[in-house]
């Protein structure tokens, strides 16, 4: 295990080589995150183009599922490229991962939609996302390890925080480009084909990124190991086949990274999807609000990285997780009130209640698009509400009772599918949905958020708070992971828990949370996912996670 270091001079200044390492590694990683996040930003358009064969709600959740597919394979990319990085070096490994990422992103911009090539379209899309996920699985560990191995021991948190900032910068760059193209083209043209332009621009970013990375030399720590013949011959076995190291992989995953991941994706992705899909704020306005909050919050990645060099990594990370668990519910309630006050007001004055027998209700999510949700009166009642993102509560009814939707003082009984079939059933369902839509409008439920009523200052303040939590947990995490593991297996050992946490616990968060909302009708129910994971991380971290900020990783 790494030894502790003696304090170095407090006023160490970064050398020219150190600045080049930080700049080149960070800029290259920014472009890679840009590629990866474009998909999440454009999920609404992607669901319409590539998942046109299913209903709108299922299509959006499937689009988020394809987004999550890129995260699902990240741990496998960590194993493949982490092993290569420990065997042949840091530099050339993340050149390969960058090329794979850029080419896959460019290909999404050219991929024909469902209407053109049918089911092959979403299949190819998912395949490209998988390639992206594999590449990103190898990228992060390489960049973080590379920078950390160049950093002075007492400034490792500060130096690696510039790698941590790249994910937000990548998202920010993607937001700006999407907004620029969207504004320049107009909504109609952007929805038709303009959404492809940001993907195609990745070819330019790829060329710039590759040129930047080619200017770098190998990490001095790795070069020293290579010269002395002390590199690992079997990094995967040494990382995960020996309990002495494996236990720290598990502690890192469950006692730090899992909580960090859900805090990150709640603050930067779930909040964005929540504004657009649940609160019905238009996409362009949502992007502007998120971009402002990110611009205000991004410097705090560096601040918390710097702070972790002085007070330690552990309690900053666990503190951010604890704050998230304690405040997510009130924060998102406040976000609803500020972003769509008419919707929040209607939910209070005219609450929606679905009265039905639970046994006759389907789970309101169909991953293969075959369920039309018309086989029971309960499905008919809930399907439209789920599609519309309307918050409702459930009331139990005796078996055989026709489901009904109560909006304020009005009760609308759903059609009985046993009495109508074929075109008559479809017509009856359509008429019922129109009645619900009209009644909702009469009760004050808006079809979309009114831009004039959005409390922009409050919305940005809430989003800024969520981003601060992200910076608190994410700023120090790279330094901590690097410090937990020995040099000869560092790339492999740190990459797997990072990508299991961020790829699975974090990457699946939007899909899982929205499926939870669709299943229950409670627009806040999805928040239980990050809250439970964050609480578990705090408990496990307090019990088992060591403090690492005084370790000498060169030893």
mmCIF file of C-alpha atoms in Angstrom, residues 120-274:
data_model
loop_
_atom_site.group_PDB
_atom_site.id
_atom_site.type_symbol
_atom_site.label_atom_id
_atom_site.label_comp_id
_atom_site.label_asym_id
_atom_site.label_seq_id
_atom_site.Cartn_x
_atom_site.Cartn_y
_atom_site.Cartn_z
ATOM 1 C CA UNK A 120 -32.166 -2.037 -37.720
ATOM 2 C CA UNK A 121 -32.065 1.645 -36.796
ATOM 3 C CA UNK A 122 -32.384 1.316 -32.994
ATOM 4 C CA UNK A 123 -30.206 -1.822 -33.048
ATOM 5 C CA UNK A 124 -27.346 0.029 -34.755
ATOM 6 C CA UNK A 125 -27.874 2.999 -32.444
ATOM 7 C CA UNK A 126 -27.515 0.805 -29.357
ATOM 8 C CA UNK A 127 -24.407 -0.821 -30.882
ATOM 9 C CA UNK A 128 -22.820 2.610 -31.350
ATOM 10 C CA UNK A 129 -23.701 3.533 -27.782
ATOM 11 C CA UNK A 130 -22.027 0.336 -26.602
ATOM 12 C CA UNK A 131 -18.829 1.235 -28.474
ATOM 13 C CA UNK A 132 -18.952 4.688 -26.877
ATOM 14 C CA UNK A 133 -19.416 3.152 -23.444
ATOM 15 C CA UNK A 134 -16.489 0.782 -23.908
ATOM 16 C CA UNK A 135 -14.290 3.668 -25.017
ATOM 17 C CA UNK A 136 -15.305 5.888 -22.110
ATOM 18 C CA UNK A 137 -14.682 2.986 -19.748
ATOM 19 C CA UNK A 138 -11.035 3.136 -20.741
ATOM 20 C CA UNK A 139 -10.724 6.901 -21.072
ATOM 21 C CA UNK A 140 -11.418 8.232 -17.596
ATOM 22 C CA UNK A 141 -9.066 5.971 -15.655
ATOM 23 C CA UNK A 142 -6.272 6.742 -18.083
ATOM 24 C CA UNK A 143 -6.705 10.512 -17.918
ATOM 25 C CA UNK A 144 -7.089 10.608 -14.127
ATOM 26 C CA UNK A 145 -4.140 8.273 -13.547
ATOM 27 C CA UNK A 146 -1.989 10.154 -16.037
ATOM 28 C CA UNK A 147 -2.577 13.542 -14.409
ATOM 29 C CA UNK A 148 -2.275 12.183 -10.852
ATOM 30 C CA UNK A 149 1.063 10.560 -11.649
ATOM 31 C CA UNK A 150 2.402 13.917 -12.829
ATOM 32 C CA UNK A 151 1.051 15.871 -9.827
ATOM 33 C CA UNK A 152 2.951 16.803 -6.650
ATOM 34 C CA UNK A 153 1.697 14.723 -3.731
ATOM 35 C CA UNK A 154 0.188 17.691 -1.902
ATOM 36 C CA UNK A 155 -1.666 19.062 -4.967
ATOM 37 C CA UNK A 156 -3.114 15.884 -6.423
ATOM 38 C CA UNK A 157 -6.697 16.821 -5.564
ATOM 39 C CA UNK A 158 -6.279 20.185 -7.274
ATOM 40 C CA UNK A 159 -4.608 18.773 -10.398
ATOM 41 C CA UNK A 160 -7.082 15.912 -10.884
ATOM 42 C CA UNK A 161 -10.026 18.237 -10.306
ATOM 43 C CA UNK A 162 -9.362 19.551 -13.803
ATOM 44 C CA UNK A 163 -10.134 16.032 -15.065
ATOM 45 C CA UNK A 164 -13.288 16.051 -12.929
ATOM 46 C CA UNK A 165 -14.344 19.344 -14.449
ATOM 47 C CA UNK A 166 -14.181 17.874 -17.954
ATOM 48 C CA UNK A 167 -17.466 15.987 -17.627
ATOM 49 C CA UNK A 168 -19.293 19.217 -16.842
ATOM 50 C CA UNK A 169 -17.354 21.157 -19.475
ATOM 51 C CA UNK A 170 -18.249 18.450 -21.988
ATOM 52 C CA UNK A 171 -21.911 18.753 -21.055
ATOM 53 C CA UNK A 172 -21.627 22.538 -21.123
ATOM 54 C CA UNK A 173 -20.000 22.476 -24.585
ATOM 55 C CA UNK A 174 -22.706 20.135 -25.840
ATOM 56 C CA UNK A 175 -25.397 22.429 -24.407
ATOM 57 C CA UNK A 176 -23.909 25.492 -26.087
ATOM 58 C CA UNK A 177 -23.562 23.809 -29.476
ATOM 59 C CA UNK A 178 -27.068 22.343 -29.305
ATOM 60 C CA UNK A 179 -28.463 25.744 -28.302
ATOM 61 C CA UNK A 180 -26.523 27.517 -31.053
ATOM 62 C CA UNK A 181 -27.645 25.119 -33.776
ATOM 63 C CA UNK A 182 -31.198 25.052 -32.437
ATOM 64 C CA UNK A 183 -31.453 28.836 -32.306
ATOM 65 C CA UNK A 184 -29.825 29.333 -35.705
ATOM 66 C CA UNK A 185 -32.013 26.794 -37.503
ATOM 67 C CA UNK A 186 -35.283 27.224 -35.692
ATOM 68 C CA UNK A 187 -37.248 24.477 -33.937
ATOM 69 C CA UNK A 188 -38.844 22.947 -37.040
ATOM 70 C CA UNK A 189 -35.618 22.479 -38.982
ATOM 71 C CA UNK A 190 -33.756 21.343 -35.871
ATOM 72 C CA UNK A 191 -36.413 18.714 -35.132
ATOM 73 C CA UNK A 192 -36.331 17.542 -38.751
ATOM 74 C CA UNK A 193 -32.605 17.042 -39.283
ATOM 75 C CA UNK A 194 -30.688 19.785 -37.475
ATOM 76 C CA UNK A 195 -30.289 17.681 -34.319
ATOM 77 C CA UNK A 196 -27.774 15.604 -36.328
ATOM 78 C CA UNK A 197 -25.374 18.554 -36.777
ATOM 79 C CA UNK A 198 -23.866 18.427 -33.241
ATOM 80 C CA UNK A 199 -23.059 14.740 -33.807
ATOM 81 C CA UNK A 200 -21.397 15.463 -37.139
ATOM 82 C CA UNK A 201 -19.316 18.255 -35.605
ATOM 83 C CA UNK A 202 -17.616 15.624 -33.454
ATOM 84 C CA UNK A 203 -15.379 14.819 -36.431
ATOM 85 C CA UNK A 204 -13.714 18.205 -36.024
ATOM 86 C CA UNK A 205 -13.427 17.784 -32.275
ATOM 87 C CA UNK A 206 -11.932 14.316 -32.762
ATOM 88 C CA UNK A 207 -9.170 15.676 -34.980
ATOM 89 C CA UNK A 208 -8.342 18.438 -32.475
ATOM 90 C CA UNK A 209 -8.411 16.021 -29.529
ATOM 91 C CA UNK A 210 -6.118 13.495 -31.200
ATOM 92 C CA UNK A 211 -3.596 16.212 -32.077
ATOM 93 C CA UNK A 212 -3.608 17.468 -28.467
ATOM 94 C CA UNK A 213 -3.087 14.007 -26.988
ATOM 95 C CA UNK A 214 -0.239 13.225 -29.403
ATOM 96 C CA UNK A 215 1.795 16.026 -27.800
ATOM 97 C CA UNK A 216 2.044 14.132 -24.506
ATOM 98 C CA UNK A 217 4.780 11.849 -23.197
ATOM 99 C CA UNK A 218 4.209 8.741 -21.093
ATOM 100 C CA UNK A 219 3.498 9.118 -17.356
ATOM 101 C CA UNK A 220 6.768 9.298 -15.378
ATOM 102 C CA UNK A 221 5.508 6.802 -12.805
ATOM 103 C CA UNK A 222 4.623 4.288 -15.506
ATOM 104 C CA UNK A 223 7.842 4.950 -17.424
ATOM 105 C CA UNK A 224 9.844 4.283 -14.258
ATOM 106 C CA UNK A 225 8.006 0.995 -13.656
ATOM 107 C CA UNK A 226 8.565 -0.014 -17.261
ATOM 108 C CA UNK A 227 12.288 0.808 -17.086
ATOM 109 C CA UNK A 228 12.640 -1.158 -13.840
ATOM 110 C CA UNK A 229 10.519 -4.073 -15.071
ATOM 111 C CA UNK A 230 7.989 -3.759 -12.222
ATOM 112 C CA UNK A 231 4.800 -3.420 -14.277
ATOM 113 C CA UNK A 232 2.087 -5.996 -13.634
ATOM 114 C CA UNK A 233 1.985 -8.987 -15.988
ATOM 115 C CA UNK A 234 -1.644 -9.723 -15.136
ATOM 116 C CA UNK A 235 -3.397 -6.530 -13.978
ATOM 117 C CA UNK A 236 -6.891 -8.043 -13.841
ATOM 118 C CA UNK A 237 -5.800 -10.972 -11.675
ATOM 119 C CA UNK A 238 -3.697 -8.744 -9.445
ATOM 120 C CA UNK A 239 -6.542 -6.230 -9.110
ATOM 121 C CA UNK A 240 -9.484 -8.533 -8.490
ATOM 122 C CA UNK A 241 -8.027 -11.956 -7.751
ATOM 123 C CA UNK A 242 -6.350 -10.945 -4.507
ATOM 124 C CA UNK A 243 -8.478 -10.022 -1.508
ATOM 125 C CA UNK A 244 -6.008 -7.409 -0.288
ATOM 126 C CA UNK A 245 -6.779 -5.278 -3.339
ATOM 127 C CA UNK A 246 -10.311 -6.479 -4.115
ATOM 128 C CA UNK A 247 -11.616 -5.309 -0.741
ATOM 129 C CA UNK A 248 -10.561 -1.754 -1.588
ATOM 130 C CA UNK A 249 -12.253 -2.055 -4.990
ATOM 131 C CA UNK A 250 -15.503 -2.956 -3.197
ATOM 132 C CA UNK A 251 -15.071 -0.253 -0.554
ATOM 133 C CA UNK A 252 -14.376 2.327 -3.262
ATOM 134 C CA UNK A 253 -17.499 1.266 -5.169
ATOM 135 C CA UNK A 254 -20.031 1.086 -2.340
ATOM 136 C CA UNK A 255 -18.429 3.514 0.096
ATOM 137 C CA UNK A 256 -17.710 6.384 -2.308
ATOM 138 C CA UNK A 257 -18.417 6.023 -6.031
ATOM 139 C CA UNK A 258 -22.028 4.761 -5.974
ATOM 140 C CA UNK A 259 -23.175 7.759 -3.947
ATOM 141 C CA UNK A 260 -21.036 10.161 -5.956
ATOM 142 C CA UNK A 261 -22.590 8.783 -9.148
ATOM 143 C CA UNK A 262 -26.237 9.218 -8.156
ATOM 144 C CA UNK A 263 -25.563 12.722 -6.821
ATOM 145 C CA UNK A 264 -23.856 13.612 -10.097
ATOM 146 C CA UNK A 265 -26.568 12.244 -12.398
ATOM 147 C CA UNK A 266 -29.396 13.632 -10.290
ATOM 148 C CA UNK A 267 -27.882 17.109 -10.371
ATOM 149 C CA UNK A 268 -26.862 17.214 -14.019
ATOM 150 C CA UNK A 269 -29.180 14.845 -15.918
ATOM 151 C CA UNK A 270 -32.260 13.906 -13.938
ATOM 152 C CA UNK A 271 -32.898 17.575 -13.152
ATOM 153 C CA UNK A 272 -32.720 18.383 -16.864
ATOM 154 C CA UNK A 273 -35.081 15.551 -17.885
ATOM 155 C CA UNK A 274 -37.396 16.406 -14.991
#
